[in-house]
Short mmCIF file of C-alpha atoms in Angstrom, two decimals:
data_model
loop_
_atom_site.label_atom_id
_atom_site.label_comp_id
_atom_site.label_asym_id
_atom_site.label_seq_id
_atom_site.Cartn_x
_atom_site.Cartn_y
_atom_site.Cartn_z
CA MET T 211 -15.91 -21.32 6.53
CA ARG T 212 -18.85 -18.97 6.20
CA VAL T 213 -18.73 -15.88 4.04
CA PHE T 214 -20.74 -12.68 4.59
CA PRO T 215 -20.84 -10.40 1.55
CA ILE T 216 -20.66 -6.78 2.70
CA SER T 217 -23.37 -4.56 1.24
CA GLN T 218 -21.67 -1.92 -0.87
CA ARG T 219 -24.87 0.13 -0.85
CA LEU T 220 -24.77 0.30 2.95
CA ARG T 221 -21.07 1.23 2.86
CA TYR T 222 -22.05 4.28 0.83
CA LEU T 223 -25.19 5.17 2.79
CA ILE T 224 -23.64 4.83 6.26
CA PRO T 225 -22.98 7.57 7.25
CA PHE T 226 -23.10 9.64 4.06
CA GLY T 227 -26.75 9.15 3.13
CA GLU T 228 -29.83 10.26 5.01
CA VAL T 229 -30.78 7.95 7.88
CA GLU T 230 -34.14 7.43 6.21
CA ALA T 231 -32.44 6.30 2.99
CA VAL T 232 -30.67 3.53 4.94
CA ILE T 233 -33.98 2.29 6.32
CA GLU T 234 -35.60 2.51 2.89
CA HIS T 235 -32.79 0.45 1.39
CA LEU T 236 -33.10 -2.19 4.12
CA ALA T 237 -36.86 -2.27 3.50
CA THR T 238 -36.24 -3.18 -0.14
CA ARG T 239 -34.19 -6.18 1.02
CA ARG T 240 -36.67 -7.24 3.67
CA GLY T 241 -38.01 -10.74 3.07
CA ARG T 242 -35.75 -11.20 0.04
CA VAL T 243 -32.49 -12.00 1.83
CA PRO T 244 -31.96 -13.58 5.27
CA ALA T 245 -29.49 -10.87 6.35
CA VAL T 246 -27.74 -7.75 5.11
CA THR T 247 -24.14 -7.30 6.21
CA MET T 248 -22.54 -4.01 7.18
CA VAL T 249 -18.82 -3.94 7.95
CA ASP T 250 -16.81 -0.80 7.34
CA ASP T 251 -13.91 1.44 8.32
CA GLY T 252 -14.17 3.12 11.72
CA GLU T 253 -12.50 6.21 10.24
CA LYS T 254 -15.77 7.17 8.62
CA PHE T 255 -17.10 8.02 12.03
CA GLY T 256 -15.06 11.06 12.91
CA VAL T 257 -11.58 10.72 11.45
CA TRP T 258 -12.11 11.48 7.76
CA PRO T 259 -12.45 15.13 6.84
CA GLY T 260 -15.81 16.56 7.82
CA THR T 261 -17.11 13.33 9.35
CA HIS T 262 -16.80 14.40 13.00
CA ALA T 263 -19.13 17.34 12.43
CA HIS T 264 -21.47 15.24 10.31
CA VAL T 265 -21.65 12.17 12.52
CA TYR T 266 -21.45 13.67 16.02
CA GLU T 267 -22.05 17.42 16.05
CA LYS T 268 -24.97 17.25 13.63
CA GLY T 269 -26.25 14.10 15.30
CA TRP T 270 -26.28 11.66 12.39
CA LEU T 271 -25.11 8.74 14.53
CA ASP T 272 -27.69 9.32 17.29
CA ARG T 273 -30.48 9.56 14.74
CA PHE T 274 -29.20 6.44 13.00
CA PHE T 275 -29.10 4.31 16.16
CA ASP T 276 -32.47 5.66 17.32
CA ARG T 277 -33.99 4.74 13.98
CA LEU T 278 -32.45 1.25 14.03
CA LEU T 279 -33.84 0.60 17.50
CA THR T 280 -37.32 1.89 16.74
CA THR T 281 -37.77 0.07 13.44
CA GLU T 282 -39.77 -2.89 14.65
CA TRP T 283 -39.31 -5.20 11.68
CA LEU T 284 -35.52 -4.77 11.76
CA GLU T 285 -33.46 -7.15 13.85
CA LEU T 286 -29.81 -6.37 14.63
CA ALA T 287 -27.47 -9.34 14.98
CA THR T 288 -23.76 -10.10 15.05
CA LEU T 289 -22.20 -12.28 12.37
CA GLY T 290 -21.90 -15.08 14.91
CA GLU T 291 -25.59 -14.97 15.76
CA VAL T 292 -26.51 -15.12 12.09
CA ALA T 293 -24.09 -17.99 11.49
CA ASP T 294 -25.69 -19.90 14.40
CA ARG T 295 -29.28 -19.31 13.38
CA VAL T 296 -29.48 -18.91 9.64
CA PRO T 297 -28.60 -21.71 7.23
CA ALA T 298 -26.14 -20.84 4.47
CA THR T 299 -27.83 -19.48 1.37
CA GLY T 300 -25.43 -21.31 -0.93
CA ARG T 301 -21.93 -22.19 -1.87
CA VAL T 302 -19.34 -19.68 -3.04
CA TYR T 303 -15.81 -19.86 -4.46
CA LEU T 304 -13.96 -16.60 -4.37
CA PRO T 305 -11.01 -15.39 -6.42
CA THR T 306 -8.44 -13.23 -4.73
CA ALA T 307 -10.43 -10.06 -4.34
CA SER T 308 -11.09 -6.94 -2.36
CA TYR T 309 -13.66 -4.23 -2.68
CA ARG T 310 -14.15 -2.92 -6.19
CA GLU T 311 -12.23 0.32 -5.76
CA MET T 312 -9.16 -1.53 -4.49
CA GLY T 313 -9.02 -3.43 -7.80
CA GLU T 314 -9.15 -0.14 -9.67
CA TRP T 315 -6.37 1.40 -7.58
CA ALA T 316 -4.15 -1.64 -8.06
CA LEU T 317 -4.11 -1.19 -11.84
CA PRO T 318 -1.32 0.69 -13.63
CA PRO T 319 -2.51 4.26 -14.30
CA ASP T 320 -3.14 3.76 -18.04
CA ALA T 321 -5.22 0.66 -17.43
CA ALA T 322 -7.07 2.36 -14.58
CA GLN T 323 -8.03 5.19 -16.92
CA LEU T 324 -9.22 2.71 -19.55
CA LEU T 325 -11.30 0.93 -16.94
CA GLU T 326 -12.80 4.21 -15.84
CA ARG T 327 -13.74 4.99 -19.44
CA ALA T 328 -15.22 1.53 -19.93
CA LYS T 329 -17.31 1.92 -16.79
CA HIS T 330 -18.50 5.32 -17.89
CA GLU T 331 -19.52 4.10 -21.35
CA LEU T 332 -21.13 0.95 -19.98
CA ALA T 333 -23.08 2.90 -17.38
CA ALA T 334 -24.79 4.83 -20.19
CA LEU T 335 -26.34 1.61 -21.56
CA PRO T 336 -29.67 0.25 -20.34
CA GLU T 337 -28.90 -1.84 -17.23
CA GLY T 338 -25.45 -0.31 -17.46
CA GLU T 339 -24.99 0.20 -13.73
CA ARG T 340 -25.50 -3.51 -13.15
CA LEU T 341 -23.14 -4.44 -15.97
CA THR T 342 -20.33 -2.36 -14.50
CA THR T 343 -20.28 -4.62 -11.44
CA LEU T 344 -18.61 -7.21 -13.69
CA LEU T 345 -15.61 -4.94 -14.20
CA ARG T 346 -13.22 -5.91 -11.44
CA GLY T 347 -9.96 -4.08 -11.99
CA GLY T 348 -6.63 -5.62 -11.11
CA PHE T 349 -4.89 -7.90 -8.68
CA TRP T 350 -3.81 -6.49 -5.31
CA ARG T 351 -0.16 -7.49 -5.70
CA SER T 352 0.13 -5.15 -8.66
CA PHE T 353 0.78 -2.50 -6.00
CA LEU T 354 4.13 -4.24 -5.54
CA VAL T 355 4.88 -3.64 -9.20
CA LYS T 356 3.83 0.02 -9.17
CA TYR T 357 5.74 0.71 -5.97
CA PRO T 358 9.04 -1.23 -5.84
CA GLU T 359 9.81 0.35 -2.46
CA VAL T 360 6.70 -1.38 -1.13
CA ALA T 361 7.76 -4.63 -2.78
CA ASP T 362 11.09 -4.41 -0.98
CA THR T 363 9.29 -4.10 2.36
CA TYR T 364 6.89 -6.88 1.44
CA TRP T 365 9.67 -9.27 0.49
CA LYS T 366 11.66 -8.40 3.60
CA MET T 367 8.54 -9.30 5.57
CA LEU T 368 8.32 -12.63 3.70
CA ARG T 369 12.00 -13.42 4.31
CA LEU T 370 11.62 -12.65 8.01
CA SER T 371 8.41 -14.66 8.23
CA ARG T 372 10.12 -17.73 6.80
CA ALA T 373 13.09 -17.30 9.13
CA VAL T 374 10.94 -16.75 12.24
CA HIS T 375 8.75 -19.76 11.54
CA ALA T 376 11.71 -21.98 10.74
CA ALA T 377 13.36 -20.95 14.01
CA LEU T 378 10.15 -21.45 15.97
CA ALA T 379 9.74 -24.93 14.51
CA ALA T 380 13.03 -25.83 16.17
CA THR T 381 12.44 -24.02 19.51
CA PRO T 382 8.72 -23.26 19.83
CA ASP T 383 8.91 -21.75 23.33
CA ASP T 384 11.80 -19.35 22.79
CA ALA T 385 10.58 -16.05 24.27
CA GLN T 386 12.75 -13.94 21.97
CA LEU T 387 11.41 -15.75 18.91
CA LEU T 388 7.83 -15.37 20.09
CA ALA T 389 8.47 -11.65 20.50
CA ALA T 390 10.01 -11.61 17.01
CA ARG T 391 6.82 -13.20 15.67
CA GLU T 392 4.71 -10.51 17.31
CA ALA T 393 6.92 -7.84 15.75
CA LEU T 394 6.50 -9.60 12.39
CA TRP T 395 2.73 -9.44 12.78
CA ARG T 396 2.94 -5.72 13.52
CA GLY T 397 5.01 -5.40 10.37
CA GLN T 398 2.21 -7.00 8.37
CA ALA T 399 -0.27 -4.16 9.00
CA ASN T 400 -1.60 -3.56 5.52
CA ASP T 401 -1.84 0.23 5.35
CA ALA T 402 1.72 0.92 4.22
CA TYR T 403 1.69 -1.77 1.53
CA TRP T 404 -0.57 0.00 -0.98
CA HIS T 405 -1.78 3.35 -2.22
CA GLY T 406 -5.39 4.12 -3.03
CA VAL T 407 -6.37 7.75 -2.71
CA PHE T 408 -5.71 8.70 0.89
CA GLY T 409 -1.99 8.24 1.31
CA GLY T 410 -1.10 4.66 2.17
CA CYS T 411 2.53 3.99 1.33
CA TYR T 412 3.11 7.72 0.75
CA LEU T 413 2.52 8.46 4.44
CA PRO T 414 5.91 8.30 6.18
CA HIS T 415 4.51 7.43 9.61
CA LEU T 416 2.73 4.38 8.17
CA ARG T 417 5.87 3.19 6.41
CA ARG T 418 7.96 3.86 9.49
CA ALA T 419 5.66 1.84 11.73
CA VAL T 420 5.83 -1.20 9.46
CA LYS T 421 9.56 -0.95 8.77
CA SER T 422 10.32 -0.38 12.43
CA ALA T 423 8.36 -3.50 13.38
CA LEU T 424 10.22 -5.53 10.75
CA LEU T 425 13.60 -4.28 11.97
CA ASP T 426 12.52 -5.12 15.52
CA CYS T 427 11.70 -8.62 14.29
CA GLU T 428 15.07 -8.86 12.53
CA GLN T 429 16.93 -7.74 15.64
CA ARG T 430 15.15 -10.23 17.89
CA LEU T 431 15.68 -13.02 15.41
CA ALA T 432 19.40 -12.20 15.28
CA ASP T 433 19.60 -12.11 19.08
CA ALA T 434 17.78 -15.44 19.35
CA SER T 435 20.06 -17.14 16.88
CA GLY T 436 23.27 -15.87 18.49
CA GLY T 437 25.14 -16.09 15.24
CA ALA T 438 28.01 -14.27 13.67
CA ASP T 439 28.79 -10.57 13.95
CA VAL T 440 28.35 -10.13 10.24
CA VAL T 441 25.62 -11.95 8.34
CA TRP T 442 25.25 -11.44 4.63
CA SER T 443 23.87 -13.02 1.50
CA SER T 444 23.83 -12.30 -2.20
CA GLU T 445 20.58 -13.44 -3.77
CA ASP T 446 17.43 -12.29 -5.49
CA GLY T 447 15.60 -11.56 -2.26
CA ASN T 448 12.76 -9.47 -3.67
CA GLY T 449 11.61 -11.37 -6.73
CA ASP T 450 12.74 -8.82 -9.33
CA GLY T 451 15.15 -11.15 -11.12
CA ARG T 452 18.20 -9.18 -9.95
CA LEU T 453 20.72 -9.91 -7.26
CA GLU T 454 20.71 -7.92 -4.06
CA VAL T 455 23.33 -8.01 -1.33
CA PHE T 456 21.90 -8.09 2.20
CA VAL T 457 24.24 -7.32 5.09
CA ARG T 458 23.62 -7.18 8.83
CA THR T 459 26.26 -6.26 11.34
CA ARG T 460 26.09 -6.05 15.11
CA ASP T 461 25.82 -2.70 16.82
CA SER T 462 29.25 -1.31 17.71
CA PRO T 463 29.73 -0.88 21.46
CA MET G 65 21.45 -2.97 4.71
CA THR G 66 20.38 -3.70 1.14
CA LEU G 67 22.74 -3.00 -1.77
CA ASN G 68 21.73 -3.40 -5.40
CA PRO G 69 24.61 -4.11 -7.79
CA GLU G 70 22.14 -4.38 -10.63
CA LEU G 71 20.75 -0.90 -9.90
CA GLY G 72 24.22 0.59 -10.30
CA GLY G 73 25.10 -0.13 -6.69
CA ALA G 74 22.21 1.85 -5.17
CA VAL G 75 21.49 1.36 -1.48
CA THR G 76 17.78 0.91 -0.74
CA GLU G 77 17.76 0.05 2.94
CA ILE G 78 19.88 1.26 5.85
CA GLY G 79 18.23 -0.21 8.90
CA TYR G 80 19.64 1.06 12.18
CA LEU G 81 18.69 -1.79 14.47
CA PRO G 82 19.17 -0.14 17.90
CA LYS G 83 16.51 2.41 16.93
CA THR G 84 14.63 0.06 14.56
CA LEU G 85 14.78 2.86 12.01
CA ASP G 86 15.35 2.59 8.27
CA VAL G 87 17.16 5.86 7.63
CA SER G 88 16.85 5.36 3.88
CA ASP G 89 13.05 5.16 3.99
CA VAL G 90 12.02 7.19 0.96
CA ILE G 91 9.52 6.67 -1.82
CA ALA G 92 9.33 7.98 -5.36
CA ARG G 93 6.32 9.97 -6.56
CA ARG G 94 4.53 8.06 -9.30
CA PRO G 95 1.59 8.70 -11.62
CA GLU G 96 -1.87 7.52 -10.61
CA ALA G 97 -5.06 7.58 -12.64
CA TYR G 98 -6.75 9.98 -10.24
CA HIS G 99 -4.08 12.64 -10.82
CA ASP G 100 -5.89 13.56 -14.03
CA ARG G 101 -8.87 14.58 -11.93
CA VAL G 102 -6.59 16.72 -9.76
CA ARG G 103 -5.36 18.47 -12.92
CA ALA G 104 -8.91 18.88 -14.20
CA ALA G 105 -10.05 20.33 -10.86
CA GLY G 106 -7.13 22.76 -11.08
CA ARG G 107 -8.29 23.88 -14.51
CA ARG G 108 -11.77 24.45 -13.10
CA GLY G 109 -10.12 26.46 -10.37
CA LYS G 110 -11.78 25.12 -7.27
CA ALA G 111 -11.15 22.49 -4.65
CA THR G 112 -13.64 19.71 -4.06
CA GLN G 113 -14.30 17.84 -0.88
CA VAL G 114 -13.46 14.19 -0.56
CA ARG G 115 -16.18 12.58 1.49
CA THR G 116 -15.66 8.85 1.32
CA ILE G 117 -12.98 6.41 0.34
CA HIS G 118 -15.18 5.51 -2.62
CA ASP G 119 -15.49 9.02 -3.96
CA ALA G 120 -13.47 10.04 -6.95
CA PRO G 121 -10.96 12.32 -5.29
CA ALA G 122 -10.15 15.53 -7.05
CA ALA G 123 -8.24 18.09 -5.05
CA LYS G 124 -8.74 18.67 -1.36
CA GLU G 125 -7.15 22.07 -1.70
CA ALA G 126 -6.53 24.47 -4.54
CA GLY G 127 -3.26 24.50 -6.45
CA LEU G 128 -2.28 20.85 -6.03
CA GLU G 129 -2.07 20.38 -9.80
CA ALA G 130 0.89 22.75 -9.88
CA ILE G 131 2.98 20.55 -7.61
CA LEU G 132 2.17 17.16 -9.11
CA ALA G 133 5.59 15.76 -9.95
CA TYR G 134 7.08 12.35 -10.55
CA ASP G 135 10.44 10.87 -9.71
CA GLU G 136 12.46 8.75 -12.07
CA PRO G 137 14.42 6.72 -11.04
CA ARG G 138 13.27 5.54 -7.63
CA ARG G 139 14.89 7.38 -4.77
CA ALA G 140 17.81 5.65 -3.10
CA SER G 141 21.30 6.30 -1.77
CA LEU G 142 24.40 6.10 -3.97
CA LEU G 143 22.63 6.84 -7.25
CA ASP G 144 25.60 7.69 -9.45
CA ALA G 145 25.73 9.60 -12.70
CA TRP G 146 28.36 11.34 -14.83
CA PHE G 147 27.83 15.05 -15.52
CA ASP G 148 29.80 17.48 -17.62
CA GLY G 149 31.62 20.24 -15.86
CA PRO G 150 31.05 21.90 -12.48
CA GLU G 151 29.60 24.97 -14.19
CA THR G 152 26.37 23.11 -14.92
CA PRO G 153 23.95 23.80 -12.06
CA LEU G 154 22.15 20.63 -11.10
CA ASP G 155 18.60 20.36 -9.84
CA PRO G 156 19.09 18.72 -6.45
CA LEU G 157 15.89 16.69 -6.82
CA ALA G 158 15.95 15.84 -10.51
CA PRO G 159 19.46 16.25 -11.90
CA TRP G 160 19.44 13.27 -14.23
CA GLU G 161 18.35 14.74 -17.53
CA GLY G 162 21.70 16.31 -18.35
CA ALA G 163 23.82 13.33 -17.34
CA ARG G 164 26.10 11.64 -19.86
CA LEU G 165 25.94 8.36 -18.00
CA LEU G 166 23.40 7.02 -15.53
CA LEU G 167 25.00 4.21 -13.58
CA PHE G 168 21.77 3.31 -11.76
CA ARG G 169 20.37 2.16 -15.10
CA GLU G 170 23.14 -0.41 -15.36
CA ARG G 171 23.51 -3.89 -14.04
CA LEU G 172 27.00 -3.67 -12.59
CA ASP G 173 28.97 -6.78 -11.85
CA GLY G 174 29.03 -7.08 -8.09
CA VAL G 175 31.35 -9.30 -6.06
CA ALA G 176 30.73 -9.41 -2.33
CA ARG G 177 33.23 -10.84 0.12
CA ALA G 178 33.51 -10.91 3.87
CA VAL G 179 36.16 -8.76 5.49
CA GLU G 180 36.94 -8.09 9.15
CA GLY G 181 33.77 -6.60 10.68
CA GLY G 182 31.81 -6.29 7.47
CA VAL G 183 31.44 -7.03 3.80
CA THR G 184 33.10 -5.43 0.81
CA LEU G 185 31.08 -5.18 -2.37
CA SER G 186 33.14 -4.54 -5.50
CA LEU G 187 31.24 -3.15 -8.44
CA SER G 188 32.50 -2.94 -11.97
CA ARG G 189 31.09 -1.88 -15.28
CA ALA G 190 31.44 -4.39 -18.09
CA ARG G 191 34.49 -3.49 -20.20
CA GLY G 192 33.48 -1.94 -23.48
CA ALA G 193 30.06 -0.86 -22.24
CA PRO G 194 28.92 2.29 -24.08
CA GLY G 195 29.77 5.60 -22.46
CA PRO G 196 32.75 7.68 -21.54
CA LEU G 197 34.30 5.60 -18.77
CA ASP G 198 34.95 2.33 -17.08
CA VAL G 199 33.86 2.07 -13.48
CA GLU G 200 35.23 0.10 -10.62
CA SER G 201 34.19 0.91 -7.09
CA SER G 202 33.87 -0.78 -3.77
#
């Protein structure tokens, strides 16, 4: 497996900095690293507030691409091309991680405020900005603690995943099960499983899309297994140490 | 359908399979660290623009600090509580403060058994538990 570390600096500069600042930053990396990686959210280019005017109407994107193409020392390449041509720079072992802000959002509010204070105080020290990069925040699954509703969806997804894969192991070509697996995948879209600053699990259409896909999976799984009209269990199905009762009945004619 | 005997019998999922719709899909409002910045922006009296996902968000519009509110407990169906008298007007969103007994805080004993066409879940409060009443429901 090859790992490409995304440049946080580029994530900030593109498209919110001046085009020239992007080139200046790349120039500082020139000759020092074999490649600089840029991967980011498409929403920045027209969906987030104000970005359509900034990126298209005011021409930022055109200027940016023009400048990339006319900068002779700069070579644009896909990750695959780099992987084929450039030897690995080293070995890396990664903890479970995401971008820095995600770790901050995952923390309970009190801890997040403490972290913010620590970052602020550290940043005032000489070399402080560099030191703050060591402050990582929390673990993504803490979102499941902060938002038990999300945990319920997450654990339903896990229960369905186990059931779908167990059923597929027995009958790998069952069309209904394969469709159930696709629905499961749709139900794994991450957006509704966390909350940062822009909505996430608070947005009803995101939750509905995920829950609808999981119910679709559940329905197809039930159809594939034939089974009884009433299926139920009493267990701790969401990892909170308490018993839940899960019941599924067939639709009345 | 998901029933929670140990959350006082609350129902947290009602999935209607023909429409693949969870009609009990609700979420409680909870504190986040960035809410303090929303309150501070409100005190300064102006909205600030959020430009990137990395920016510290304050308020995208004025007045948000006035409607920051939190829900306790989580939202669900069949959250039961005991209130005194019908003359006490209850806040439809947050009625719990004046309750004498909050059943959703209790781990009720739940016994589920299959019946024709469904399942019956019998809930009961431990005998001698503090509060004004015993509870048995199904």
